[in-house]
Amino acid sequence: MKITFILPAIGKKRGQKYIGTWKMEPLTIAVLKALTPDDVETEFFDDRIELPDYETKTDLVCITVETYTAKRSYRIAARFRERGIPVVMGGYHATICPEETEQFCDSVIVGNAETVWTQMVSDARTGQLKKRYKGGIGTYGVTPDKSIFTGKKYLPVSLVETGRGCNHNCEFCSISRFYDSRYHARSHALIEEDIAASPYKYFFLVDDNLVANRKNALALFKRIEPLHIKWAGQGTLSMAKDPELLKAMKKSGCEIILIGFESLDKENLRQMNKSFNYALGERDELVKRVHDAGIGIYATFVFGYDNDDEGTIAQALEFSKKHNFYTAAFNHLLPFPNTRLYDRLRNEDRLLYDKWWLADGYNYGELSFVPKKISPEQLSKACRDARKEFSSFGTVMSRGFASLGRTSPLLWGLFWGMNLRIGGEVDRKMNVPIGENLDEFPK
Ligand code: B12
Ligand code: SF4
């Protein structure tokens, strides 16, 4: 038996390779490969860097589906199903929208694959795939099999999973729905094993909120400290109130931490159920504490809440420039399916598309709903302008020199490559139809 894994891209433009996202090794596929019995042959197409071979000789196609990639996943699936090859789908979108997904494939795995994968493979062997499998939700004792990446060029950073889910319940977030506002820590022994097996010294610790459980986080940081690695990860601003935690993070090798500031506006934070960011106190002081601990910040913002207008975006931009963040994302709000945000906007009759992720005419970088104080076009443009300004030559220079000494030489080097590249990519990504590959599917 042979299984073909596919990770779909968001969309491609004629003459360009992809809507650029960071090309890190996709851990999801390495986990699925590890779960697959040894006697099953496997191959993998990463659509972000190559086209799937639609003529490949295979018995089963397994596609991981995110909301942004749903449209393209369904198109890719159709090409294989035309040949009579069964397609199984799983992942975030498949889990939160199984009724939609199952219209485009033969079988859907809802939740995490670990508890049902062996059964699904065995059913596929005998031609008895079920329409739906219900997987668990949590972390499981699996060591990803990264041999599936052989021959692919990814960034020289290892992804190691440290936990799944988050204890918060932000209105717009898919994770809080998928993991039901719960955090699941992964075994520290397995994390240590994964780190030790990596050919690289730089790591992205995959976690929705590394500091969700303080006790677990402190124990993890202590455990990995002797490994002398450098890492980046994702957490919440609450860490800034905890000097002991910050110190342990830095000692364990933390260089950059992604923090979702989302908004500087109290009313917006209340509406998105992220008031805890406000309640923590003066954000200038909190940022200073993280920086003083020697940790760089990747700050993320989201715009489109009811109190947002061009002024709040400009305010976030100024805040980011003032603090010389390592990098920052100025995203527009997107109602992901099955989130409370999606339900609220639908009830308020503010959605421009019932399903933006499948709609003809929905392009990357565009709004899919009507904000209160600003038009969708103005908001999209204001986010684009903030990204441009934040990656302009002068701003990058000043941020680059500010992070000198805060990060290791390699990450300082990466800073220039990354930040200057982001500036160049802003316009190339804008308004590209999602789900399309104009070369492969000519209109
Ligand atoms: C690392 C990461 C990234 C990396 C990508 C690295 C890479 N090469 O994969 C970077 C930083 C580039 C990134 C970018 C983006 N990301 Co991201 N990312 C993540 C993160 C934190 C971890 C993904 C991961 O590796 N998980 C570990 C693996 C083992 O778990 P898993 O993928 O869930 O897989 C399990 C199950 O879902 C299921 N499963 C998954 N696929 C399949 C397939 C089959 C066939 C089966 C049976 C089962 C199955 O079984 C697996 C094993 O248990 C997740 C959040 C999270 N906790 O997972 C967000 C997440 C996936 N990202 C998200 C988003 C929105 C984005 C961006 C669009 C952000 C932006 N505005 O630009 C971009 C673009 C993504 C793209 N498709 O190109 C959302 C997706 C939401 C949604 N509804 O689809 C998530 C869930 C975060 C969130 N808070 O909502 N991301
Ligand atoms: S803190 Fe971050 S990961 Fe947690 S629910 Fe909010 S947005 Fe999602």
Coordinates of C-alpha atoms and ligand atoms in Angstrom, one line a residue:
M1 CA 0.0 0.0 0.0
K2 CA 1.1 3.6 -0.7
I3 CA 0.0 6.8 1.0
T4 CA 0.5 10.2 -0.6
F5 CA 0.5 13.1 1.9
I6 CA -0.3 16.6 0.7
L7 CA 0.1 20.0 2.4
P8 CA -1.8 22.5 0.2
A9 CA -0.6 26.1 -0.4
I10 CA -2.9 29.0 0.2
G11 CA -2.8 30.0 -3.5
K12 CA -0.5 30.7 -6.3
K13 CA -0.1 33.4 -8.9
R14 CA 0.9 33.0 -12.5
G15 CA 4.6 33.5 -12.8
Q16 CA 5.1 33.4 -9.0
K17 CA 5.6 30.4 -6.8
Y18 CA 3.2 30.9 -3.9
I19 CA 1.6 33.3 -1.5
G20 CA 4.8 33.4 0.6
T21 CA 4.6 31.9 4.1
W22 CA 7.6 30.9 6.1
K23 CA 8.8 27.5 4.7
M24 CA 9.3 25.6 7.9
E25 CA 9.1 21.9 8.1
P26 CA 5.5 20.9 8.5
L27 CA 5.3 18.9 11.7
T28 CA 1.8 17.7 11.0
I29 CA 3.1 15.5 8.1
A30 CA 6.0 14.1 10.2
V31 CA 3.5 13.1 12.9
L32 CA 1.2 11.4 10.4
K33 CA 4.2 9.6 8.9
A34 CA 5.3 8.4 12.3
L35 CA 1.8 6.9 12.9
T36 CA 1.9 5.0 9.6
P37 CA 2.8 1.3 9.7
D38 CA 6.2 0.5 8.4
D39 CA 5.0 -1.7 5.5
V40 CA 3.1 1.3 4.0
E41 CA 5.1 3.2 1.4
T42 CA 4.8 7.0 1.7
E43 CA 5.4 10.1 -0.3
F44 CA 4.8 13.8 0.4
F45 CA 4.1 16.8 -1.8
D46 CA 4.5 20.2 -0.1
D47 CA 2.4 22.4 -2.4
R48 CA 4.1 25.5 -1.0
I49 CA 7.3 24.5 -2.8
E50 CA 6.2 22.0 -5.5
L51 CA 3.1 20.9 -7.4
P52 CA 1.5 17.6 -6.4
D53 CA 2.1 14.9 -9.0
Y54 CA -1.5 14.2 -10.0
E55 CA -0.4 11.1 -11.9
T56 CA 1.5 9.5 -9.1
K57 CA 0.8 5.8 -8.5
T58 CA -0.8 5.7 -5.1
D59 CA -3.6 4.0 -3.1
L60 CA -4.6 6.8 -0.7
V61 CA -4.2 10.6 -0.6
C62 CA -4.2 12.3 2.8
I63 CA -4.6 16.1 2.9
T64 CA -4.2 18.4 5.9
V65 CA -6.7 21.2 5.6
E66 CA -6.6 24.7 7.2
T67 CA -9.3 27.2 6.5
Y68 CA -7.0 29.3 4.2
T69 CA -6.2 26.2 2.2
A70 CA -9.6 24.5 2.2
K71 CA -10.5 25.7 -1.4
R72 CA -7.2 24.4 -2.8
S73 CA -7.4 21.2 -0.8
Y74 CA -10.8 20.4 -2.4
R75 CA -9.5 21.1 -5.9
I76 CA -6.5 18.9 -5.3
A77 CA -8.7 16.2 -3.9
A78 CA -11.0 16.3 -7.0
R79 CA -8.1 15.6 -9.3
F80 CA -7.2 12.4 -7.4
R81 CA -10.8 11.3 -7.0
E82 CA -11.3 11.6 -10.7
R83 CA -8.8 8.8 -11.0
G84 CA -10.7 6.7 -8.4
I85 CA -8.1 7.3 -5.6
P86 CA -9.7 7.8 -2.2
V87 CA -8.9 11.0 -0.3
V88 CA -8.8 11.4 3.5
M89 CA -8.8 14.9 5.1
G90 CA -8.0 16.1 8.5
G91 CA -6.7 19.2 10.4
Y92 CA -8.2 22.4 11.8
H93 CA -10.7 23.1 9.1
A94 CA -11.8 19.5 8.6
T95 CA -12.4 19.3 12.4
I96 CA -14.4 22.5 12.7
C97 CA -16.3 22.1 9.4
P98 CA -16.6 18.3 8.9
E99 CA -20.0 18.6 7.2
E100 CA -18.5 20.8 4.5
T101 CA -15.2 18.9 4.2
E102 CA -16.8 15.5 3.8
Q103 CA -18.5 16.7 0.6
F104 CA -15.1 16.8 -1.0
C105 CA -13.4 13.6 0.2
D106 CA -14.0 10.0 1.1
S107 CA -13.2 10.2 4.7
V108 CA -12.7 12.9 7.4
I109 CA -10.7 12.5 10.6
V110 CA -12.1 15.0 13.2
G111 CA -9.6 16.0 15.9
N112 CA -6.1 14.7 16.4
A113 CA -5.2 11.7 14.2
E114 CA -3.2 9.7 16.8
T115 CA -6.0 7.5 18.2
V116 CA -7.7 6.6 14.9
W117 CA -5.0 6.6 12.2
T118 CA -4.1 2.9 12.4
Q119 CA -7.7 1.9 12.1
M120 CA -8.2 4.3 9.2
V121 CA -5.2 2.8 7.4
S122 CA -6.4 -0.7 8.0
D123 CA -9.9 0.2 6.7
A124 CA -8.3 1.8 3.6
R125 CA -6.3 -1.3 2.9
T126 CA -9.5 -3.4 2.7
G127 CA -11.5 -0.7 0.8
Q128 CA -13.8 -0.1 3.8
L129 CA -13.0 3.6 4.7
K130 CA -15.6 5.1 7.0
K131 CA -17.1 8.5 6.1
R132 CA -15.9 9.9 9.4
Y133 CA -13.5 9.0 12.2
K134 CA -13.5 10.8 15.6
G135 CA -10.0 11.3 16.9
G136 CA -9.1 12.5 20.4
I137 CA -7.9 15.9 21.5
G138 CA -4.7 16.1 23.4
T139 CA -1.0 15.3 23.1
Y140 CA 0.1 11.7 22.6
G141 CA 3.5 10.0 22.9
V142 CA 4.5 10.3 19.3
T143 CA 8.0 11.2 18.0
P144 CA 7.6 12.8 14.6
D145 CA 9.3 11.0 11.7
K146 CA 11.1 13.7 9.8
S147 CA 12.5 11.3 7.2
I148 CA 9.4 12.3 5.1
F149 CA 11.1 15.7 4.5
T150 CA 14.2 14.2 2.8
G151 CA 15.1 16.2 -0.3
K152 CA 12.9 19.2 0.6
K153 CA 14.5 22.6 1.3
Y154 CA 13.1 24.1 4.6
L155 CA 14.5 26.8 6.8
P156 CA 17.3 25.5 9.0
V157 CA 15.1 25.5 12.1
S158 CA 13.7 22.4 13.9
L159 CA 10.0 22.5 14.9
V160 CA 9.4 20.7 18.2
E161 CA 6.0 20.4 19.7
T162 CA 5.7 21.4 23.4
G163 CA 2.0 21.6 23.8
R164 CA -1.4 21.9 22.2
G165 CA -4.3 24.3 22.9
C166 CA -4.6 27.3 25.2
N167 CA -6.4 28.1 28.4
H168 CA -7.9 31.4 27.0
N169 CA -11.0 31.8 24.9
C170 CA -10.5 34.7 22.5
E171 CA -13.5 35.3 20.4
F172 CA -11.7 35.1 17.0
C173 CA -9.4 32.1 17.7
S174 CA -9.8 28.7 16.1
I175 CA -7.5 27.1 18.7
S176 CA -9.9 27.9 21.6
R177 CA -12.6 26.0 19.7
F178 CA -10.5 23.1 18.6
Y179 CA -9.0 22.5 22.1
D180 CA -12.0 23.7 24.0
S181 CA -10.0 26.4 25.9
R182 CA -7.7 23.7 27.4
Y183 CA -4.0 23.4 27.4
H184 CA -2.3 20.0 26.9
A185 CA 1.4 19.8 27.8
R186 CA 3.6 17.3 25.9
S187 CA 5.9 15.0 27.8
H188 CA 9.2 16.7 28.6
A189 CA 11.1 13.5 28.0
L190 CA 9.8 13.4 24.4
I191 CA 10.6 17.1 23.9
E192 CA 14.1 16.5 25.1
E193 CA 14.5 13.5 22.7
D194 CA 13.2 15.5 19.7
I195 CA 15.6 18.4 20.5
A196 CA 18.6 16.0 20.9
A197 CA 17.8 14.3 17.5
S198 CA 17.7 17.6 15.6
P199 CA 20.6 18.5 13.2
Y200 CA 20.0 22.2 14.1
K201 CA 20.7 24.4 17.1
Y202 CA 17.7 26.7 16.4
F203 CA 14.2 25.7 17.3
F204 CA 10.6 26.8 16.9
L205 CA 8.8 25.4 19.9
V206 CA 5.3 24.7 18.6
D207 CA 2.8 25.7 21.1
D208 CA -0.2 28.0 21.2
N209 CA 0.7 29.3 24.6
L210 CA 3.9 28.1 26.1
V211 CA 3.2 29.9 29.4
A212 CA -0.4 28.6 29.8
N213 CA 0.7 26.4 32.7
R214 CA 3.4 28.2 34.7
K215 CA 4.5 25.1 36.6
N216 CA 4.9 23.1 33.4
A217 CA 6.7 25.9 31.6
L218 CA 9.2 26.4 34.4
A219 CA 9.9 22.7 34.6
L220 CA 10.3 22.5 30.8
F221 CA 12.7 25.5 30.7
K222 CA 14.8 24.0 33.4
R223 CA 14.9 20.6 31.6
I224 CA 16.1 22.1 28.3
E225 CA 18.6 24.6 29.7
P226 CA 21.5 22.1 29.6
L227 CA 20.9 21.4 25.9
H228 CA 22.2 24.9 25.0
I229 CA 19.7 25.6 22.2
K230 CA 18.2 28.8 20.9
W231 CA 14.5 29.0 20.5
A232 CA 11.5 31.0 19.5
G233 CA 8.0 30.3 20.6
Q234 CA 4.5 31.7 21.3
G235 CA 3.1 32.9 24.6
T236 CA 0.9 35.6 26.2
L237 CA 1.8 38.9 27.7
S238 CA 1.2 37.5 31.2
M239 CA 4.8 36.3 31.2
A240 CA 5.9 39.9 31.5
K241 CA 4.5 40.0 35.1
D242 CA 6.6 37.0 36.1
P243 CA 10.4 37.8 36.5
E244 CA 11.2 34.2 37.5
L245 CA 9.5 32.8 34.4
L246 CA 11.3 35.4 32.1
K247 CA 14.6 34.5 33.6
A248 CA 14.1 30.8 33.2
M249 CA 12.9 31.3 29.6
K250 CA 16.0 33.3 28.7
K251 CA 18.3 30.8 30.4
S252 CA 16.8 27.9 28.4
G253 CA 17.6 29.7 25.2
C254 CA 14.6 31.8 24.4
E255 CA 15.5 34.5 21.8
I256 CA 12.2 35.6 20.4
I257 CA 8.7 35.2 21.7
L258 CA 5.5 35.8 19.8
I259 CA 3.0 37.8 21.8
G260 CA -0.5 38.5 20.6
F261 CA -1.1 42.2 21.7
E262 CA -4.0 42.2 19.2
S263 CA -5.1 45.7 20.1
L264 CA -4.1 48.6 22.4
D265 CA -7.8 49.6 22.8
K266 CA -9.5 48.6 26.0
E267 CA -13.0 48.3 24.3
N268 CA -11.6 46.1 21.5
L269 CA -9.9 43.8 23.9
R270 CA -13.1 43.5 25.9
Q271 CA -15.0 42.6 22.8
M272 CA -12.5 40.0 21.7
N273 CA -12.5 38.5 25.3
K274 CA -8.8 39.3 25.7
S275 CA -9.2 41.9 28.5
F276 CA -6.5 40.1 30.4
N277 CA -4.0 41.9 28.1
Y278 CA -5.3 45.2 29.4
A279 CA -5.7 44.1 33.0
L280 CA -2.0 43.3 33.1
G281 CA -1.2 47.0 33.3
E282 CA 0.8 49.5 31.4
R283 CA 2.0 47.8 28.2
D284 CA 5.1 50.0 27.7
E285 CA 6.3 48.7 31.0
L286 CA 5.5 45.1 30.2
V287 CA 7.4 45.3 26.9
K288 CA 10.4 46.8 28.7
R289 CA 10.4 43.9 31.1
V290 CA 10.5 41.3 28.3
H291 CA 13.2 43.2 26.5
D292 CA 15.2 43.7 29.7
A293 CA 15.2 40.0 30.1
G294 CA 17.0 39.8 26.8
I295 CA 14.1 38.4 24.8
G296 CA 13.0 39.9 21.5
I297 CA 9.3 40.3 20.7
Y298 CA 7.3 39.3 17.6
A299 CA 4.2 41.4 18.2
T300 CA 0.9 40.6 16.5
F301 CA -2.1 42.8 16.1
V302 CA -5.5 42.3 14.6
F303 CA -7.7 45.1 13.3
G304 CA -11.4 45.1 12.5
Y305 CA -13.0 45.1 16.0
D306 CA -15.7 47.7 16.5
N307 CA -13.6 50.4 17.9
D308 CA -11.0 50.2 15.1
D309 CA -10.3 52.9 12.6
E310 CA -7.2 54.2 10.9
G311 CA -6.3 55.9 14.2
T312 CA -6.0 52.6 16.2
I313 CA -3.9 51.1 13.4
A314 CA -1.6 54.1 13.4
Q315 CA -1.3 53.9 17.2
A316 CA -0.3 50.2 17.1
L317 CA 2.3 51.0 14.4
E318 CA 3.8 53.8 16.5
F319 CA 3.8 51.5 19.5
S320 CA 5.7 48.9 17.5
K321 CA 8.2 51.4 16.1
K322 CA 8.8 52.9 19.6
H323 CA 9.6 49.5 21.1
N324 CA 11.7 48.4 18.1
F325 CA 10.0 45.0 18.0
Y326 CA 12.1 42.2 16.3
T327 CA 9.1 41.9 14.0
A328 CA 5.3 42.6 14.0
A329 CA 2.2 41.5 12.2
F330 CA -0.6 43.9 11.3
N331 CA -3.4 41.5 10.4
H332 CA -6.9 42.2 9.6
L333 CA -9.6 40.3 11.4
L334 CA -10.9 37.2 9.7
P335 CA -14.0 35.3 10.9
F336 CA -12.7 31.7 10.9
P337 CA -15.6 29.3 10.8
N338 CA -17.2 28.0 13.9
T339 CA -15.6 30.7 16.1
R340 CA -17.8 33.0 18.3
L341 CA -16.6 35.9 16.1
Y342 CA -18.1 34.2 13.0
D343 CA -21.4 33.5 14.7
R344 CA -21.6 37.1 16.0
L345 CA -20.9 38.7 12.7
R346 CA -23.4 36.5 10.9
N347 CA -26.0 37.3 13.5
E348 CA -25.3 41.0 13.0
D349 CA -25.6 40.5 9.2
R350 CA -22.1 41.8 8.6
L351 CA -20.5 39.0 6.6
L352 CA -19.7 39.8 3.0
Y353 CA -19.6 36.1 2.2
D354 CA -21.2 33.1 3.9
K355 CA -17.9 31.2 3.4
W356 CA -15.1 33.5 2.4
W357 CA -12.7 30.6 2.3
L358 CA -14.6 29.0 -0.7
A359 CA -16.0 32.2 -2.3
D360 CA -15.2 33.1 -5.8
G361 CA -13.7 36.6 -5.7
Y362 CA -12.3 36.4 -2.2
N363 CA -8.6 37.4 -2.3
Y364 CA -5.8 37.3 0.2
G365 CA -5.5 40.5 2.3
E366 CA -9.2 41.5 1.8
L367 CA -11.8 41.8 4.5
S368 CA -14.7 39.4 4.4
F369 CA -17.0 41.4 6.7
V370 CA -18.0 45.0 7.3
P371 CA -16.2 46.7 10.2
K372 CA -18.1 49.3 12.2
K373 CA -16.0 52.5 11.8
I374 CA -14.1 52.0 8.6
S375 CA -14.8 50.5 5.2
P376 CA -13.4 47.0 4.4
E377 CA -11.2 48.5 1.6
Q378 CA -9.8 51.2 3.9
L379 CA -9.0 48.7 6.6
S380 CA -7.3 46.3 4.2
K381 CA -5.2 49.2 2.9
A382 CA -4.4 50.5 6.4
C383 CA -3.0 47.1 7.3
R384 CA -1.0 46.9 4.2
D385 CA 0.4 50.4 4.7
A386 CA 1.3 49.6 8.4
R387 CA 3.2 46.5 7.1
K388 CA 5.0 48.6 4.5
E389 CA 5.9 51.3 7.0
F390 CA 7.1 48.9 9.6
S391 CA 9.4 47.2 7.0
S392 CA 10.6 50.4 5.4
F393 CA 14.4 50.8 5.3
G394 CA 14.6 53.4 8.0
T395 CA 12.4 51.5 10.5
V396 CA 14.2 48.2 9.8
M397 CA 17.6 49.9 10.4
S398 CA 16.5 51.3 13.7
R399 CA 14.9 48.0 14.9
G400 CA 17.9 46.0 13.7
F401 CA 20.4 48.1 15.8
A402 CA 18.0 48.0 18.8
S403 CA 18.0 44.2 18.8
L404 CA 21.8 44.0 18.6
G405 CA 22.8 42.4 21.8
R406 CA 19.3 41.2 22.6
T407 CA 19.5 38.3 20.2
S408 CA 22.3 35.9 19.2
P409 CA 24.4 36.7 16.1
L410 CA 22.6 34.2 13.9
L411 CA 19.2 35.6 14.8
W412 CA 20.5 39.1 14.3
G413 CA 21.6 38.1 10.8
L414 CA 18.2 36.5 10.2
F415 CA 16.5 39.7 11.3
W416 CA 17.8 41.5 8.2
G417 CA 16.9 38.8 5.8
M418 CA 13.4 38.4 7.3
N419 CA 12.4 42.0 7.8
L420 CA 13.7 43.2 4.5
R421 CA 11.9 40.3 2.7
I422 CA 8.6 40.9 4.5
G423 CA 8.7 44.5 3.1
G424 CA 9.2 43.2 -0.4
E425 CA 6.4 40.6 -0.1
V426 CA 3.6 42.8 1.2
D427 CA 2.3 43.8 -2.2
R428 CA 3.0 40.5 -3.9
K429 CA 0.7 38.7 -1.6
M430 CA -2.1 41.2 -1.6
N431 CA -5.3 40.4 -3.6
V432 CA -4.1 37.0 -4.8
P433 CA -7.1 34.7 -5.1
I434 CA -7.0 32.1 -2.4
G435 CA -7.2 28.5 -3.5
E436 CA -6.1 29.2 -7.1
N437 CA -3.0 28.2 -9.0
L438 CA -3.5 30.1 -12.2
D439 CA -1.0 28.0 -14.0
E440 CA -2.5 24.7 -13.0
F441 CA -6.2 25.7 -13.2
P442 CA -6.4 28.2 -16.0
K443 CA -9.6 30.2 -16.2
Ligands
B12_1 C1 3.6 26.3 13.3 C2 2.4 27.1 12.8 C3 2.5 27.9 11.7 C4 3.9 28.0 10.9 C5 3.8 26.9 9.8 C6 4.9 25.9 10.0 C7 4.7 24.8 9.0 N1 5.5 24.6 8.1 O1 3.7 24.0 9.2 C8 3.8 29.4 10.3 C9 4.3 30.4 11.3 C10 4.5 29.6 9.0 C11 2.2 29.5 10.2 C12 1.6 30.4 9.4 C13 0.2 30.6 9.3 N2 -0.7 30.0 10.2 CO1 -0.2 28.7 11.5 N3 0.1 27.6 13.0 C14 1.1 26.9 13.4 C15 0.7 26.2 14.7 C16 1.2 27.0 15.9 C17 1.3 24.8 14.8 C18 1.0 23.8 13.6 C19 1.6 22.5 14.0 O2 2.7 22.1 13.5 N4 1.0 21.7 14.9 C20 1.5 20.4 15.3 C21 0.8 19.3 14.5 C22 1.3 17.9 14.9 O3 -0.6 19.3 14.9 P1 -1.8 19.6 13.8 O4 -1.3 20.3 12.7 O5 -3.0 20.1 14.6 O6 -2.1 18.1 13.3 C23 -2.9 17.2 14.1 C24 -4.5 17.3 13.8 O7 -4.9 18.5 13.4 C25 -4.8 16.2 12.8 N5 -4.5 16.4 11.4 C26 -3.9 17.5 10.8 N6 -3.8 17.3 9.5 C27 -4.3 16.1 9.2 C28 -4.5 15.5 8.0 C29 -5.1 14.2 8.0 C30 -5.3 13.5 6.7 C31 -5.6 13.7 9.2 C32 -6.2 12.4 9.2 C33 -5.4 14.3 10.4 C34 -4.8 15.6 10.4 O8 -3.9 15.2 13.3 C35 -2.6 15.8 13.6 C36 -1.9 15.0 14.6 O9 -2.6 15.0 15.8 C37 -0.8 26.1 14.6 C38 -1.5 25.9 15.9 C39 -1.4 24.5 16.5 N7 -1.5 24.4 17.7 O10 -1.3 23.5 15.8 C40 -1.1 27.4 13.8 C41 -2.4 27.4 12.9 C42 -2.4 26.1 12.1 N8 -2.0 28.5 12.0 C43 -3.1 29.2 11.6 C44 -3.0 30.3 10.7 C45 -4.3 31.1 10.6 C46 -1.9 30.7 10.0 C47 -1.7 31.8 9.0 C48 -2.8 31.9 8.0 C49 -1.5 33.1 9.8 C50 -1.4 34.4 9.0 N9 -2.4 35.3 9.3 O11 -0.6 34.5 8.2 C51 -0.4 31.5 8.3 C52 -0.5 30.8 7.0 C53 -0.6 29.3 7.0 C54 -0.4 28.5 5.7 N10 -1.2 27.6 5.5 O12 0.4 28.8 4.9 C55 -4.3 28.7 12.3 C56 -5.3 28.0 11.4 C57 -6.7 28.2 11.7 C58 -7.6 27.5 10.8 N11 -8.9 27.6 11.1 O13 -7.3 27.0 9.7 C59 -3.7 27.9 13.5 C60 -4.6 26.8 14.0 C61 -3.4 28.9 14.7 C62 -4.6 29.6 15.3 N12 -4.4 30.2 16.5 O14 -5.8 29.6 14.9 N13 1.6 28.7 11.1
SF4_2 S1 -4.4 33.6 23.8 FE1 -3.9 33.3 21.7 S2 -4.0 31.0 21.3 FE2 -5.0 31.5 23.3 S3 -7.2 31.7 22.7 FE3 -6.3 33.8 22.7 S4 -5.6 34.0 20.5 FE4 -6.0 31.8 20.8

